[in-house]
mmCIF file of C-alpha atoms in Angstrom:
data_model
loop_
_atom_site.group_PDB
_atom_site.id
_atom_site.type_symbol
_atom_site.label_atom_id
_atom_site.label_comp_id
_atom_site.label_asym_id
_atom_site.label_seq_id
_atom_site.Cartn_x
_atom_site.Cartn_y
_atom_site.Cartn_z
ATOM 1 C CA ALA Z 425 -105.572 -61.116 -25.343
ATOM 2 C CA GLN Z 426 -107.693 -63.956 -26.626
ATOM 3 C CA SER Z 427 -106.774 -67.177 -28.396
ATOM 4 C CA VAL Z 428 -108.179 -70.563 -29.320
ATOM 5 C CA THR Z 429 -106.179 -73.745 -29.844
ATOM 6 C CA GLN Z 430 -107.720 -76.741 -31.513
ATOM 7 C CA LEU Z 431 -105.296 -79.465 -30.665
ATOM 8 C CA ASP Z 432 -105.965 -81.734 -33.645
ATOM 9 C CA SER Z 433 -106.216 -80.624 -37.267
ATOM 10 C CA HIS Z 434 -107.558 -84.047 -38.306
ATOM 11 C CA VAL Z 435 -109.426 -86.709 -36.349
ATOM 12 C CA SER Z 436 -110.459 -90.067 -37.766
ATOM 13 C CA VAL Z 437 -112.965 -92.362 -36.049
ATOM 14 C CA SER Z 438 -114.947 -95.427 -37.013
ATOM 15 C CA GLU Z 439 -118.695 -95.149 -37.348
ATOM 16 C CA GLY Z 440 -120.355 -95.913 -34.014
ATOM 17 C CA THR Z 441 -117.311 -95.024 -31.896
ATOM 18 C CA PRO Z 442 -116.962 -91.941 -29.671
ATOM 19 C CA VAL Z 443 -115.812 -88.577 -30.971
ATOM 20 C CA LEU Z 444 -113.528 -86.198 -29.069
ATOM 21 C CA LEU Z 445 -112.492 -82.866 -30.588
ATOM 22 C CA ARG Z 446 -110.266 -80.826 -28.314
ATOM 23 C CA CYS Z 447 -110.268 -77.072 -27.768
ATOM 24 C CA ASN Z 448 -108.334 -74.882 -25.344
ATOM 25 C CA TYR Z 449 -108.812 -71.165 -25.024
ATOM 26 C CA SER Z 450 -107.519 -68.082 -23.310
ATOM 27 C CA SER Z 451 -109.305 -64.775 -22.802
ATOM 28 C CA SER Z 452 -108.858 -61.671 -20.678
ATOM 29 C CA TYR Z 453 -112.620 -61.401 -20.334
ATOM 30 C CA SER Z 454 -115.428 -63.742 -19.376
ATOM 31 C CA PRO Z 455 -115.958 -65.330 -22.748
ATOM 32 C CA SER Z 456 -118.731 -67.253 -24.362
ATOM 33 C CA LEU Z 457 -117.627 -70.385 -26.175
ATOM 34 C CA PHE Z 458 -119.128 -71.998 -29.242
ATOM 35 C CA TRP Z 459 -118.667 -74.974 -31.506
ATOM 36 C CA TYR Z 460 -119.614 -74.707 -35.158
ATOM 37 C CA VAL Z 461 -119.739 -77.369 -37.863
ATOM 38 C CA GLN Z 462 -119.110 -76.733 -41.544
ATOM 39 C CA HIS Z 463 -119.974 -79.174 -44.267
ATOM 40 C CA PRO Z 464 -118.259 -78.725 -47.657
ATOM 41 C CA ASN Z 465 -119.183 -75.510 -49.454
ATOM 42 C CA LYS Z 466 -121.615 -74.545 -46.725
ATOM 43 C CA GLY Z 467 -121.730 -71.863 -44.074
ATOM 44 C CA LEU Z 468 -121.045 -72.544 -40.409
ATOM 45 C CA GLN Z 469 -123.823 -74.066 -38.341
ATOM 46 C CA LEU Z 470 -123.957 -73.545 -34.586
ATOM 47 C CA LEU Z 471 -123.656 -76.855 -32.708
ATOM 48 C CA LEU Z 472 -123.733 -75.548 -29.150
ATOM 49 C CA LYS Z 473 -122.755 -72.654 -26.923
ATOM 50 C CA TYR Z 474 -121.475 -72.110 -23.406
ATOM 51 C CA THR Z 475 -122.598 -68.890 -21.765
ATOM 52 C CA SER Z 476 -121.658 -69.256 -18.058
ATOM 53 C CA ALA Z 477 -124.671 -71.326 -17.071
ATOM 54 C CA ALA Z 478 -124.313 -75.127 -16.896
ATOM 55 C CA THR Z 479 -120.784 -76.336 -17.604
ATOM 56 C CA LEU Z 480 -122.030 -79.357 -19.559
ATOM 57 C CA VAL Z 481 -123.693 -78.078 -22.694
ATOM 58 C CA LYS Z 482 -125.851 -80.196 -24.973
ATOM 59 C CA GLY Z 483 -126.092 -79.302 -28.624
ATOM 60 C CA ILE Z 484 -127.667 -80.549 -31.783
ATOM 61 C CA ASN Z 485 -127.097 -83.951 -33.404
ATOM 62 C CA GLY Z 486 -126.082 -85.593 -30.118
ATOM 63 C CA PHE Z 487 -123.008 -83.436 -29.527
ATOM 64 C CA GLU Z 488 -122.103 -82.013 -26.156
ATOM 65 C CA ALA Z 489 -119.215 -80.075 -24.660
ATOM 66 C CA GLU Z 490 -117.922 -79.531 -21.171
ATOM 67 C CA PHE Z 491 -116.515 -76.206 -20.054
ATOM 68 C CA LYS Z 492 -113.614 -76.696 -17.632
ATOM 69 C CA LYS Z 493 -112.393 -73.353 -16.350
ATOM 70 C CA SER Z 494 -109.437 -74.814 -14.450
ATOM 71 C CA GLU Z 495 -108.175 -76.439 -17.638
ATOM 72 C CA THR Z 496 -109.376 -73.627 -19.941
ATOM 73 C CA SER Z 497 -110.865 -76.317 -22.148
ATOM 74 C CA PHE Z 498 -114.087 -76.773 -24.058
ATOM 75 C CA HIS Z 499 -113.829 -80.190 -25.697
ATOM 76 C CA LEU Z 500 -116.573 -81.451 -28.003
ATOM 77 C CA THR Z 501 -117.787 -85.026 -27.671
ATOM 78 C CA LYS Z 502 -120.328 -87.403 -29.135
ATOM 79 C CA PRO Z 503 -120.906 -90.934 -27.879
ATOM 80 C CA SER Z 504 -121.335 -92.536 -31.287
ATOM 81 C CA ALA Z 505 -120.151 -91.127 -34.607
ATOM 82 C CA HIS Z 506 -122.396 -91.153 -37.642
ATOM 83 C CA MET Z 507 -121.278 -90.890 -41.247
ATOM 84 C CA SER Z 508 -123.089 -87.563 -41.529
ATOM 85 C CA ASP Z 509 -120.810 -86.129 -38.818
ATOM 86 C CA ALA Z 510 -117.908 -85.999 -41.258
ATOM 87 C CA ALA Z 511 -117.215 -82.272 -41.557
ATOM 88 C CA GLU Z 512 -114.963 -79.539 -40.213
ATOM 89 C CA TYR Z 513 -115.494 -78.287 -36.687
ATOM 90 C CA PHE Z 514 -114.516 -74.877 -35.345
ATOM 91 C CA CYS Z 515 -114.161 -73.822 -31.725
ATOM 92 C CA VAL Z 516 -114.915 -70.119 -31.271
ATOM 93 C CA VAL Z 517 -114.441 -67.721 -28.370
ATOM 94 C CA ARG Z 518 -116.360 -64.478 -28.092
ATOM 95 C CA ALA Z 519 -116.078 -61.655 -25.575
ATOM 96 C CA ASN Z 520 -117.754 -58.263 -25.494
ATOM 97 C CA SER Z 521 -115.749 -55.293 -24.338
ATOM 98 C CA GLY Z 522 -116.553 -51.616 -24.685
ATOM 99 C CA GLY Z 523 -118.935 -51.983 -27.604
ATOM 100 C CA TYR Z 524 -116.631 -54.326 -29.456
ATOM 101 C CA GLN Z 525 -117.119 -58.018 -30.078
ATOM 102 C CA LYS Z 526 -113.877 -59.921 -30.051
ATOM 103 C CA VAL Z 527 -114.385 -63.209 -31.863
ATOM 104 C CA THR Z 528 -111.557 -65.702 -32.278
ATOM 105 C CA PHE Z 529 -111.706 -68.897 -34.335
ATOM 106 C CA GLY Z 530 -109.659 -72.013 -33.903
ATOM 107 C CA ILE Z 531 -107.971 -73.413 -37.005
ATOM 108 C CA GLY Z 532 -110.576 -76.135 -37.329
ATOM 109 C CA THR Z 533 -110.593 -79.916 -36.951
ATOM 110 C CA LYS Z 534 -111.524 -82.111 -39.898
ATOM 111 C CA LEU Z 535 -113.465 -85.116 -38.709
ATOM 112 C CA GLN Z 536 -113.330 -88.228 -40.859
ATOM 113 C CA VAL Z 537 -115.789 -91.050 -40.121
ATOM 114 C CA ILE Z 538 -114.802 -94.461 -41.426
ATOM 115 C CA PRO Z 539 -117.590 -96.911 -42.256
ATOM 116 C CA ASP U 916 -137.834 -66.424 -39.139
ATOM 117 C CA ALA U 917 -135.259 -66.014 -41.889
ATOM 118 C CA GLY U 918 -131.695 -66.595 -40.935
ATOM 119 C CA VAL U 919 -128.726 -64.842 -42.491
ATOM 120 C CA THR U 920 -129.059 -64.553 -46.244
ATOM 121 C CA GLN U 921 -126.242 -63.797 -48.645
ATOM 122 C CA SER U 922 -126.270 -62.970 -52.315
ATOM 123 C CA PRO U 923 -125.174 -63.984 -54.789
ATOM 124 C CA THR U 924 -124.278 -67.592 -54.003
ATOM 125 C CA HIS U 925 -121.611 -67.801 -56.678
ATOM 126 C CA LEU U 926 -119.698 -65.187 -58.632
ATOM 127 C CA ILE U 927 -116.957 -65.289 -61.251
ATOM 128 C CA LYS U 928 -114.901 -62.166 -61.862
ATOM 129 C CA THR U 929 -111.748 -61.225 -63.735
ATOM 130 C CA ARG U 930 -108.598 -59.802 -62.148
ATOM 131 C CA GLY U 931 -108.830 -56.056 -61.682
ATOM 132 C CA GLN U 932 -112.598 -55.979 -61.521
ATOM 133 C CA GLN U 933 -114.694 -54.919 -58.558
ATOM 134 C CA VAL U 934 -117.304 -56.972 -56.720
ATOM 135 C CA THR U 935 -120.096 -56.300 -54.231
ATOM 136 C CA LEU U 936 -121.454 -58.982 -51.940
ATOM 137 C CA ARG U 937 -124.617 -58.555 -49.904
ATOM 138 C CA CYS U 938 -125.845 -59.812 -46.560
ATOM 139 C CA SER U 939 -129.118 -59.589 -44.676
ATOM 140 C CA PRO U 940 -128.768 -60.403 -40.991
ATOM 141 C CA LYS U 941 -131.005 -62.627 -38.941
ATOM 142 C CA SER U 942 -134.075 -60.859 -37.605
ATOM 143 C CA GLY U 943 -133.274 -59.068 -34.344
ATOM 144 C CA HIS U 944 -129.545 -58.852 -35.026
ATOM 145 C CA ASP U 945 -127.763 -55.531 -35.365
ATOM 146 C CA THR U 946 -124.140 -56.492 -35.976
ATOM 147 C CA VAL U 947 -122.654 -57.913 -39.155
ATOM 148 C CA SER U 948 -119.208 -59.415 -39.561
ATOM 149 C CA TRP U 949 -117.532 -60.558 -42.762
ATOM 150 C CA TYR U 950 -115.091 -63.416 -43.086
ATOM 151 C CA GLN U 951 -112.961 -64.752 -45.913
ATOM 152 C CA GLN U 952 -112.443 -68.493 -46.053
ATOM 153 C CA ALA U 953 -109.896 -69.759 -48.539
ATOM 154 C CA LEU U 954 -110.079 -73.377 -49.603
ATOM 155 C CA GLY U 955 -109.008 -75.672 -46.772
ATOM 156 C CA GLN U 956 -108.592 -72.811 -44.308
ATOM 157 C CA GLY U 957 -110.585 -71.443 -41.405
ATOM 158 C CA PRO U 958 -112.535 -68.191 -41.650
ATOM 159 C CA GLN U 959 -110.411 -65.031 -41.511
ATOM 160 C CA PHE U 960 -112.027 -61.933 -40.023
ATOM 161 C CA ILE U 961 -112.329 -59.032 -42.461
ATOM 162 C CA PHE U 962 -114.351 -56.456 -40.538
ATOM 163 C CA GLN U 963 -117.399 -55.882 -38.381
ATOM 164 C CA TYR U 964 -120.171 -53.319 -38.688
ATOM 165 C CA TYR U 965 -122.363 -51.997 -35.922
ATOM 166 C CA GLU U 966 -124.511 -48.859 -35.932
ATOM 167 C CA GLU U 967 -123.499 -48.322 -39.568
ATOM 168 C CA GLU U 968 -119.840 -47.969 -38.634
ATOM 169 C CA GLU U 969 -116.867 -50.215 -39.128
ATOM 170 C CA ARG U 970 -115.988 -51.191 -35.563
ATOM 171 C CA GLN U 971 -113.176 -53.639 -36.039
ATOM 172 C CA ARG U 972 -110.984 -54.675 -38.906
ATOM 173 C CA GLY U 973 -108.812 -57.663 -39.545
ATOM 174 C CA ASN U 974 -105.577 -57.732 -41.505
ATOM 175 C CA PHE U 975 -107.048 -56.947 -44.922
ATOM 176 C CA PRO U 976 -106.016 -54.174 -47.337
ATOM 177 C CA ASP U 977 -108.088 -51.111 -48.108
ATOM 178 C CA ARG U 978 -109.301 -52.802 -51.287
ATOM 179 C CA PHE U 979 -111.789 -54.436 -48.953
ATOM 180 C CA SER U 980 -114.474 -52.023 -47.827
ATOM 181 C CA GLY U 981 -117.979 -52.294 -46.535
ATOM 182 C CA HIS U 982 -121.130 -50.611 -45.541
ATOM 183 C CA GLN U 983 -124.020 -51.174 -43.184
ATOM 184 C CA PHE U 984 -127.447 -49.784 -43.880
ATOM 185 C CA PRO U 985 -130.093 -48.532 -41.427
ATOM 186 C CA ASN U 986 -131.936 -51.860 -41.751
ATOM 187 C CA TYR U 987 -128.707 -53.591 -40.549
ATOM 188 C CA SER U 988 -128.006 -55.236 -43.895
ATOM 189 C CA SER U 989 -124.467 -54.974 -45.161
ATOM 190 C CA GLU U 990 -122.320 -54.979 -48.266
ATOM 191 C CA LEU U 991 -118.747 -56.077 -48.782
ATOM 192 C CA ASN U 992 -116.895 -54.443 -51.666
ATOM 193 C CA VAL U 993 -113.610 -55.640 -53.062
ATOM 194 C CA ASN U 994 -111.750 -53.497 -55.610
ATOM 195 C CA ALA U 995 -108.942 -54.422 -57.995
ATOM 196 C CA LEU U 996 -109.544 -58.140 -57.577
ATOM 197 C CA LEU U 997 -106.563 -60.465 -57.343
ATOM 198 C CA LEU U 998 -106.452 -64.198 -57.977
ATOM 199 C CA GLY U 999 -105.835 -64.630 -54.242
ATOM 200 C CA ASP U 1000 -109.199 -63.099 -53.457
ATOM 201 C CA SER U 1001 -110.856 -66.297 -54.634
ATOM 202 C CA ALA U 1002 -112.591 -67.684 -51.555
ATOM 203 C CA LEU U 1003 -115.862 -68.317 -49.784
ATOM 204 C CA TYR U 1004 -117.038 -65.061 -48.204
ATOM 205 C CA LEU U 1005 -119.119 -65.562 -45.126
ATOM 206 C CA CYS U 1006 -121.390 -63.082 -43.437
ATOM 207 C CA ALA U 1007 -122.273 -63.522 -39.772
ATOM 208 C CA SER U 1008 -124.774 -61.578 -37.725
ATOM 209 C CA SER U 1009 -125.246 -61.218 -33.996
ATOM 210 C CA PHE U 1010 -126.764 -58.948 -31.375
ATOM 211 C CA MET U 1011 -124.227 -56.610 -29.820
ATOM 212 C CA GLY U 1012 -126.271 -56.134 -26.646
ATOM 213 C CA SER U 1013 -125.856 -59.722 -25.536
ATOM 214 C CA ALA U 1014 -122.474 -61.326 -24.935
ATOM 215 C CA ASN U 1015 -124.236 -64.681 -25.172
ATOM 216 C CA SER U 1016 -125.575 -64.057 -28.643
ATOM 217 C CA PRO U 1017 -123.806 -66.445 -31.010
ATOM 218 C CA LEU U 1018 -122.791 -65.579 -34.522
ATOM 219 C CA HIS U 1019 -125.245 -66.851 -37.099
ATOM 220 C CA PHE U 1020 -123.697 -67.497 -40.483
ATOM 221 C CA GLY U 1021 -125.061 -67.372 -43.969
ATOM 222 C CA ASN U 1022 -124.165 -70.008 -46.543
ATOM 223 C CA GLY U 1023 -121.623 -67.702 -48.098
ATOM 224 C CA THR U 1024 -120.757 -66.342 -51.513
ATOM 225 C CA ARG U 1025 -118.226 -68.343 -53.512
ATOM 226 C CA LEU U 1026 -116.055 -65.841 -55.403
ATOM 227 C CA THR U 1027 -113.796 -67.082 -58.168
ATOM 228 C CA VAL U 1028 -111.306 -64.655 -59.712
ATOM 229 C CA THR U 1029 -109.830 -65.675 -63.055
#
């Protein structure tokens, strides 16, 4: 079984303040974990990925995420929010098993950045 | 290196009609997945194609069908369109041989059914 829980459907921060978007997962396999960002009417853009190397993963646009196996978490952070960060963010788990890719999306977190 | 390309970008159809959406995967990718994203919702998995076969399917009716070609490109067909089929349809490609290969998404096709 595999699941992803994004703990907040909406997050609101002021410009210049830190961002924390939370994600917990479960998987019967050794999964890879990803964060994607989606701006309105656009496809999903890969922010970063965890693939069992370093537990602290740096992505694009100043985002990073830390994989914590003991907590089954993969929270996304950014030290200082920018107006252009306002978008929807999806946490995604992927595992390969027997020629099948099992991909599970979280429900998404809408990030609002207040000027 | 072209990423995932989808066509058309927008489409308007009438209830009961049929539609075909197309996707070219990123170079080097051999697996194509299709997702439906209704307004304000997350992507919902429709199906995945690998080696020209449907490998997995989400909870979608048989009106939704697909195909993968030898060059790895793919089509999504929807028959007997309903108003509820209005959504952004996203194609994602990846490489089956690597568990670390992320999904790469196209910009989607916006389908409106009237």
